[in-house]
Coordinates of C-alpha atoms in Angstrom, one line a residue:
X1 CA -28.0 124.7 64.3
X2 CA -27.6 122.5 61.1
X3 CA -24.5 122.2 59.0
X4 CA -24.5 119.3 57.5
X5 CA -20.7 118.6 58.9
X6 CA -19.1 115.7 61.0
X7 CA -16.2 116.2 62.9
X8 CA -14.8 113.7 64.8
X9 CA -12.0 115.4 67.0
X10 CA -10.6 112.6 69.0
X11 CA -9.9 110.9 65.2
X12 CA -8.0 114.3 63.9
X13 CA -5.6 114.9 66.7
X14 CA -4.6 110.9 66.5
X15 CA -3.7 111.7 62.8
X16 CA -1.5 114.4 64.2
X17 CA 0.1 112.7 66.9
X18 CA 1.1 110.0 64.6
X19 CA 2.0 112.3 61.3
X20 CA 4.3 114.6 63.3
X21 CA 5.3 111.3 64.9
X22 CA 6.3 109.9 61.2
X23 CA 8.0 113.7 60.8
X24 CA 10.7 112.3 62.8
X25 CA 11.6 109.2 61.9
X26 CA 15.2 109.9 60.3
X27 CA 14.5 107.7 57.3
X28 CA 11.1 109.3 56.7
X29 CA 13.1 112.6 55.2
X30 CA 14.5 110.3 52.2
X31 CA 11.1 110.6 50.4
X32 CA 10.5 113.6 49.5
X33 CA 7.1 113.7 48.0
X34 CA 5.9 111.8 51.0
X35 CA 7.1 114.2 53.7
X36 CA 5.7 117.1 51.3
X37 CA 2.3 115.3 51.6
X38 CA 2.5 114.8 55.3
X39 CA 3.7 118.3 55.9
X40 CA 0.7 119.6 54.0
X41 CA -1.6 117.1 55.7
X42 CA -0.6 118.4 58.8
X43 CA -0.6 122.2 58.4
X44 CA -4.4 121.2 57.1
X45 CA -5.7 119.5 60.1
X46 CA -3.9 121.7 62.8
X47 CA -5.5 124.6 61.0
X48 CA -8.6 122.4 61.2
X49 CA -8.3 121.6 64.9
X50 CA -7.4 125.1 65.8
X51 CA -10.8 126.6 64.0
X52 CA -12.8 124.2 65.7
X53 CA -11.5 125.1 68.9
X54 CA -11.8 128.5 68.6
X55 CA -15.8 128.0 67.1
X56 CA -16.8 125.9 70.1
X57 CA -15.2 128.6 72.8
X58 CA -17.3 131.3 70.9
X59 CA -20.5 128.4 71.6
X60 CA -19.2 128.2 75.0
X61 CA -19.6 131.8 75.4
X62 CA -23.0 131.8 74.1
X63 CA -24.1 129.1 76.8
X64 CA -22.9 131.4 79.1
X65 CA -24.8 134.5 78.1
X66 CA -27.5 132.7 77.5
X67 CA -27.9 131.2 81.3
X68 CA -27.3 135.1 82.3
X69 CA -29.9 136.8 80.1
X70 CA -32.3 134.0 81.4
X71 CA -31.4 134.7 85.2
X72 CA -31.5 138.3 85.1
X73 CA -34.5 138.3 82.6
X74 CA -32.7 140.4 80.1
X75 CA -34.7 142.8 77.6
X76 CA -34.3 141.9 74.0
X77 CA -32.3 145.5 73.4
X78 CA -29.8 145.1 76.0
X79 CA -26.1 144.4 75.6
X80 CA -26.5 140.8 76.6
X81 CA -28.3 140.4 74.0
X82 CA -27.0 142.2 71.2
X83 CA -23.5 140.5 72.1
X84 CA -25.6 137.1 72.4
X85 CA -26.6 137.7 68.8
X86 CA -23.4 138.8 67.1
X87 CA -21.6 135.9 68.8
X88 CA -24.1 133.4 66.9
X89 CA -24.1 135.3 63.3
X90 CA -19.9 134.8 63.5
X91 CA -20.4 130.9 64.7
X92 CA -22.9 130.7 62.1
X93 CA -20.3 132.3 59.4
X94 CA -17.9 130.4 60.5
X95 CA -20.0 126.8 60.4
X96 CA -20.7 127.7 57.0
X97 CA -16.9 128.1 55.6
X98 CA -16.5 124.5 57.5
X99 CA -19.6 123.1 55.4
X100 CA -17.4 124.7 52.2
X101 CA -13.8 123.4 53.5
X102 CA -14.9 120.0 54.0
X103 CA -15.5 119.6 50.3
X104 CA -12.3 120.9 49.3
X105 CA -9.9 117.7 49.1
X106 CA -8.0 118.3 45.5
X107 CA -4.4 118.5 44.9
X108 CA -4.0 122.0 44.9
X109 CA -7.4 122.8 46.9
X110 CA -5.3 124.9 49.7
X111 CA -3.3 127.0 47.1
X112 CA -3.4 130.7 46.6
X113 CA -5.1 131.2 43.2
X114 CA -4.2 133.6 39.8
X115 CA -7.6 134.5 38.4
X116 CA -7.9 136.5 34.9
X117 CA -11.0 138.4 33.0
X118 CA -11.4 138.2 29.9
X119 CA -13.5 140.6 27.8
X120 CA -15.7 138.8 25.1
X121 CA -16.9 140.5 22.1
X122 CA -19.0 143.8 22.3
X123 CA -16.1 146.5 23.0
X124 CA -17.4 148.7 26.0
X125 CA -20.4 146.4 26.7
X126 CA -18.0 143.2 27.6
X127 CA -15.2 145.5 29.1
X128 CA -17.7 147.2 31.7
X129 CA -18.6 143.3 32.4
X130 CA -14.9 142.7 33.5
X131 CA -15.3 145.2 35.8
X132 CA -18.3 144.2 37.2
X133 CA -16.7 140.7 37.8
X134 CA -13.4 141.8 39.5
X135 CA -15.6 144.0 41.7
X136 CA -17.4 141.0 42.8
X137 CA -14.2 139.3 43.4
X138 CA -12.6 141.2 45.0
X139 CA -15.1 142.4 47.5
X140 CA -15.3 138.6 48.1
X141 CA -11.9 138.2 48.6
X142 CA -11.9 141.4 51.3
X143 CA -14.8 139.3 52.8
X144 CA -13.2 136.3 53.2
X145 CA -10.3 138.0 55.0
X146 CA -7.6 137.0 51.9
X147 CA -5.7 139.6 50.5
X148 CA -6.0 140.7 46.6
X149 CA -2.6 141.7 44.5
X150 CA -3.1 143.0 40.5
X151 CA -0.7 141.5 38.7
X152 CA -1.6 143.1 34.8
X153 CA -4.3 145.2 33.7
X154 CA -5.2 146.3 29.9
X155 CA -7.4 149.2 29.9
X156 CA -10.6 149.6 27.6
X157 CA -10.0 152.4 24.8
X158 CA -12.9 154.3 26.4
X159 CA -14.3 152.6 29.7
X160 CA -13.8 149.6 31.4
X161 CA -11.1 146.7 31.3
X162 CA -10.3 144.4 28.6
X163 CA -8.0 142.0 30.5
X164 CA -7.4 141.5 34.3
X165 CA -5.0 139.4 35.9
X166 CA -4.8 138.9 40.3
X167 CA -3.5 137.1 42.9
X168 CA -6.1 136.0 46.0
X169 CA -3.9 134.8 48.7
X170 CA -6.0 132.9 51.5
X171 CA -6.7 129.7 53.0
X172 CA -8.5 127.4 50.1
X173 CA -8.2 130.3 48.1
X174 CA -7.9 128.2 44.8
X175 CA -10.6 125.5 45.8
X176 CA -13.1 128.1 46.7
X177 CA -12.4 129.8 43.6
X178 CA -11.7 126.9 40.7
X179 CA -16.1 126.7 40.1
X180 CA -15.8 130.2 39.0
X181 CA -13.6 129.2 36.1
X182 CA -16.1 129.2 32.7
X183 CA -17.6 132.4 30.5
X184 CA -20.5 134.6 32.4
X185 CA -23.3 136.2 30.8
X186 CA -24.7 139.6 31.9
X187 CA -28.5 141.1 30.7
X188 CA -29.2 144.4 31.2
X189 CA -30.3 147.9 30.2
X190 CA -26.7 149.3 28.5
X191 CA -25.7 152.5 30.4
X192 CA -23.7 153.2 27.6
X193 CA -26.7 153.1 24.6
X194 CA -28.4 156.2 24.0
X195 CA -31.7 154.6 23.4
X196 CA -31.9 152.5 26.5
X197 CA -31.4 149.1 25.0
X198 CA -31.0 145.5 26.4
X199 CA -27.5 144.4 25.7
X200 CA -25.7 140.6 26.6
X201 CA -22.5 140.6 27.5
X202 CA -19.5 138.1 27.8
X203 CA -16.6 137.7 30.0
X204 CA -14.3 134.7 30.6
X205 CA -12.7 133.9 34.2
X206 CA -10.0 131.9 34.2
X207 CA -8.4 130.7 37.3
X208 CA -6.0 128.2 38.1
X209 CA -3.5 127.0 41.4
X210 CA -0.6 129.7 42.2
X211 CA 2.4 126.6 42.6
X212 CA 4.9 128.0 44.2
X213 CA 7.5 124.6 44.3
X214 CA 9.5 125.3 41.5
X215 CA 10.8 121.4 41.6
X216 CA 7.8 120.7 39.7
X217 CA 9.1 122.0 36.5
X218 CA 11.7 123.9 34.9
X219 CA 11.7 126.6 32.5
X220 CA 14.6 127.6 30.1
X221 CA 15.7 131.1 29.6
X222 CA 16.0 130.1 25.7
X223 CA 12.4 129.5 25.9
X224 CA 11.5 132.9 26.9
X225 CA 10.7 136.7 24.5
X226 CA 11.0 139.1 27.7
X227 CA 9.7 142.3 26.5
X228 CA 9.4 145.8 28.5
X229 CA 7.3 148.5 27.7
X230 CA 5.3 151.2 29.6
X231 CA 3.2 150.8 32.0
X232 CA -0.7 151.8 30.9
X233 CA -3.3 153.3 33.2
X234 CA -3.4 155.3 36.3
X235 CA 0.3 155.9 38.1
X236 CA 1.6 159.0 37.5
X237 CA 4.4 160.4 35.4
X238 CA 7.0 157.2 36.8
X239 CA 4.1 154.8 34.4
X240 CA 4.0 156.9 31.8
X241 CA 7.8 157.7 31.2
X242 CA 9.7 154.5 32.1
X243 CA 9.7 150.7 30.5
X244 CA 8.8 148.9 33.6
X245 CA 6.3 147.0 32.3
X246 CA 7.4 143.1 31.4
X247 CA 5.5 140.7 28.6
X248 CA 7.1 137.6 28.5
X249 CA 6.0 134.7 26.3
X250 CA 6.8 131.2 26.0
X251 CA 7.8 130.2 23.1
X252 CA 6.9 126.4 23.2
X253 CA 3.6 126.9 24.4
X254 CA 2.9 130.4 23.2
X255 CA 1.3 131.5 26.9
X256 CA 1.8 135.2 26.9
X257 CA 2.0 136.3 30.4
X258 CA 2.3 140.8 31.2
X259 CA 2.8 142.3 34.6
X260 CA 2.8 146.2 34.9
X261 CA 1.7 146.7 38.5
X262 CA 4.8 147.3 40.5
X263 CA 6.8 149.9 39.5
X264 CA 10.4 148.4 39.5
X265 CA 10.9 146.2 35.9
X266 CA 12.4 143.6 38.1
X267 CA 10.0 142.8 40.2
X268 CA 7.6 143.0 37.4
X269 CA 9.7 140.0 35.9
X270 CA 9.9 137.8 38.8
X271 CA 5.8 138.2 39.2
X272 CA 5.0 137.6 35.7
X273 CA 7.4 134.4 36.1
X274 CA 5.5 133.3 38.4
X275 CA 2.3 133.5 36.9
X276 CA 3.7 131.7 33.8
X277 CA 5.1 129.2 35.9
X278 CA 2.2 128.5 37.5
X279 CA 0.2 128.1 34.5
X280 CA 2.7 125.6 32.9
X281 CA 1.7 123.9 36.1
X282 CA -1.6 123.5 35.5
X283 CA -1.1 122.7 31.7
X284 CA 1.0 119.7 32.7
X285 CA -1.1 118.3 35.2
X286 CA -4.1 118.1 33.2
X287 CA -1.9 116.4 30.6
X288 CA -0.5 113.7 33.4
X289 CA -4.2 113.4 34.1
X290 CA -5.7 113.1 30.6
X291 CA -8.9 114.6 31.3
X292 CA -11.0 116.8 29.3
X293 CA -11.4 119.0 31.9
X294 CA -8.5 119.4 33.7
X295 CA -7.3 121.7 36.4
X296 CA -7.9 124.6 33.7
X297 CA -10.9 123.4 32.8
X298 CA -12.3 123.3 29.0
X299 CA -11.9 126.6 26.8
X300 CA -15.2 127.8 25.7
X301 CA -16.3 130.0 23.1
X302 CA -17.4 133.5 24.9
X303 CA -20.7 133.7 23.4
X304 CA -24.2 132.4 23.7
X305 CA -24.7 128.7 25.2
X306 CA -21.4 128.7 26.6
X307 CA -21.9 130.0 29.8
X308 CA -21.6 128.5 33.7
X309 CA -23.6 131.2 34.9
X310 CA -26.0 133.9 33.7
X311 CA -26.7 137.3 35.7
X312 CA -29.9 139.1 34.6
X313 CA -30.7 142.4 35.3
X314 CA -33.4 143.3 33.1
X315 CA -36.6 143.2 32.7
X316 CA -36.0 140.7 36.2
X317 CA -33.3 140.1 38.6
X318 CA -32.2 136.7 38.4
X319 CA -28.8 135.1 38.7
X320 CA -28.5 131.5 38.0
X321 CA -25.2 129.1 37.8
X322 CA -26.3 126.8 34.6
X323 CA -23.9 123.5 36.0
X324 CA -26.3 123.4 39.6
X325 CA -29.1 125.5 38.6
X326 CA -28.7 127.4 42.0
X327 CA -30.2 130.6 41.5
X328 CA -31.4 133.5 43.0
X329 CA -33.4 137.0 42.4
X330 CA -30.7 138.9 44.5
X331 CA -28.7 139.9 41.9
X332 CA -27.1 142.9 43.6
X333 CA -26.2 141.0 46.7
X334 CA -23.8 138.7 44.4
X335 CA -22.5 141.3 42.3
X336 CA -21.2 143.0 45.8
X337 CA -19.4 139.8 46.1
X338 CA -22.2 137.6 48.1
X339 CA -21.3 134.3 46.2
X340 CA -20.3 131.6 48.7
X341 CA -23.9 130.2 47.9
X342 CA -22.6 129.7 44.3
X343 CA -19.2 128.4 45.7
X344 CA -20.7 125.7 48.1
X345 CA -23.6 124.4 45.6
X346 CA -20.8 124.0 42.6
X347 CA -18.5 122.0 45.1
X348 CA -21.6 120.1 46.3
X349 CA -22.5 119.5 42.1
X350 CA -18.8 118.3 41.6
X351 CA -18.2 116.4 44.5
X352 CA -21.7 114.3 43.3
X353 CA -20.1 114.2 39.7
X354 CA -16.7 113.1 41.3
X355 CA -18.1 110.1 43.3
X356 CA -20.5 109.2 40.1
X357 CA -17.6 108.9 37.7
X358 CA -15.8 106.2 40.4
X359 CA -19.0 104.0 40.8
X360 CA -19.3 103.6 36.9

């Protein structure tokens, strides 16, 4: 089995012998940013070291049932080999998020990460789209074994969503995640028009790190309008009747940032602080890096010709990232939330665009 992957073992555990060997040195712990960095470092490759061990027991098991199925000729129906089978589709899974992780070397690559949808113009059309989207999200967080929390959703006047904001929480979470940053374009047959029409529709995703180190910046209190109001949506009579919904905006910037999903005003606060932090983050680091396309990436018009990717429902299935024209004509596998494909050709496309930008 192929994977396209080198990993030298005897090479990573050195490294760790000798960074938790630099953890305690006394006079390591007076630089801070460098102990932060090995820290991280280290949490990295022991997560590392412990996956691979656990992948090549799961092989080791497989050698195993193989020599048995050959001695005792097993049928292709029986246990041994059904177990034989699902042991190699979960090493074969798991080979596959390796081939993904080892592309993953940015700053804030092993974050948690704050995605938000966007409806574009078109009312219901676009606002059905954003559903569609945090579907596919979601179910490819759930698949990924990270965990999903809704931090603000505004509610179309008659269907779907016009704005959605979550956490994912996972390992890579934010690296796995920052391709999908950009506007998407859906074709299809409109279930909402009468006369059966073709409609296009725009959403924009926007995702950035969840920083959590709050020595990275501070925020004044005189920079903040903290508003409450009531909660929208589905919640019961607590929503409806109390102001424990929280907008808060910063005034230097002008980033509006709303949280209505828990149901104390409080903790509504605290989240939504966090959210604003974290995108104050990510403002000033593209700054520090003076880049075009920074950790937020470049702000594009949702319409026509803006798009990273295009899904196509009608009159063919196709869906097609427009960056590494990786495509394919199982449209509802992706929209279910089958898009690691997409995920490992875009880090593949960068890390190519990364490496071609150093030689010139």
């Amino acid at each position: 089995m192929k994977c396209g992957v080198t990993f030298d073992l005897s090479a990573k555990t050195a490294r760790i012998v000798s960074l938790k060997a630099q953890l305690e040195k006394e006079e390591a712990w007076n630089d801070y940013e460098r102990i932060k960095a090995h820290n991280q470092e280290l949490s990295q490759l022991e997560r590392l070291v412990s996956r691979f061990e656990k992948l090549s027991s799961k092989l080791s098991d497989a050698e195993a049932l193989i020599e048995l199925i050959s001695e005792e000729q097993a049928k292709e129906n029986s246990d041994e080999y059904r177990e034989l089978k699902e042991i190699l589709e979960s090493a074969e899974r798991e080979l596959e998020r390796e081939k993904t992780f080892s592309l993953l070397s940015g700053e804030n690559d092993q974050l948690d990460a704050i995605v938000s949808i966007h409806a574009g113009a078109g009312g219901t059309e676009s606002q059905d789209w954003v559903d569609m989207l945090s579907r596919m999200y979601l179910n490819w967080a759930k698949n990924q074994g990270m965990t999903v929390k809704i931090v603000d959703r505004l509610a179309g006047e008659e269907a779907g969503t016009k704005s959605l904001t979550f956490e994912v929480s996972g390992e890579f979470a934010y690296g796995m995640l920052k391709g999908e940053h950009g506007v998407h374009r859906l074709v299809r047959i409109s279930p909402f028009d009468a006369n059966k029409r073709r409609h296009t529709s725009f959403a924009a995703v926007d995702v950035i790190p969840e920083i959590k180190d709050e020595s990275e910046i501070e925020i004044s209190e005189e920079d903040l309008q903290i508003e409450t109001f009531r909660a929208s949506g589905a919640g019961g009579q607590h929503v409806n009747k109390t102001s424990s919904a929280v907008r808060i905006t910063h005034k230097p910037t002008g980033i509006v940032v709303s949280c209505q999903n828990e149901r104390s005003q409080h903790l509504n606060r605290l989240l939504a602080l966090r959210v604003l932090y974290s995108r104050l983050v990510a403002i000033k680091q593209e700054e520090k890096k003076q880049l075009i396309e920074g950790i937020r990436g470049t702000r594009k018009d949702m319409a026509w010709g803006n798009q990273i990717r295009s899904y196509v429902l009608h009159p063919y299935q196709l869906v097609k990232d427009l960056r590494t024209n990786y495509e394919t004509s199982n449209a509802e596998r992706v929209l279910n939330g089958e898009i690691n494909d997409f995920i490992f050709e875009y880090l593949k496309w960068r890390k190519f665009q990364e490496d071609a930008s150093r030689k010139k």
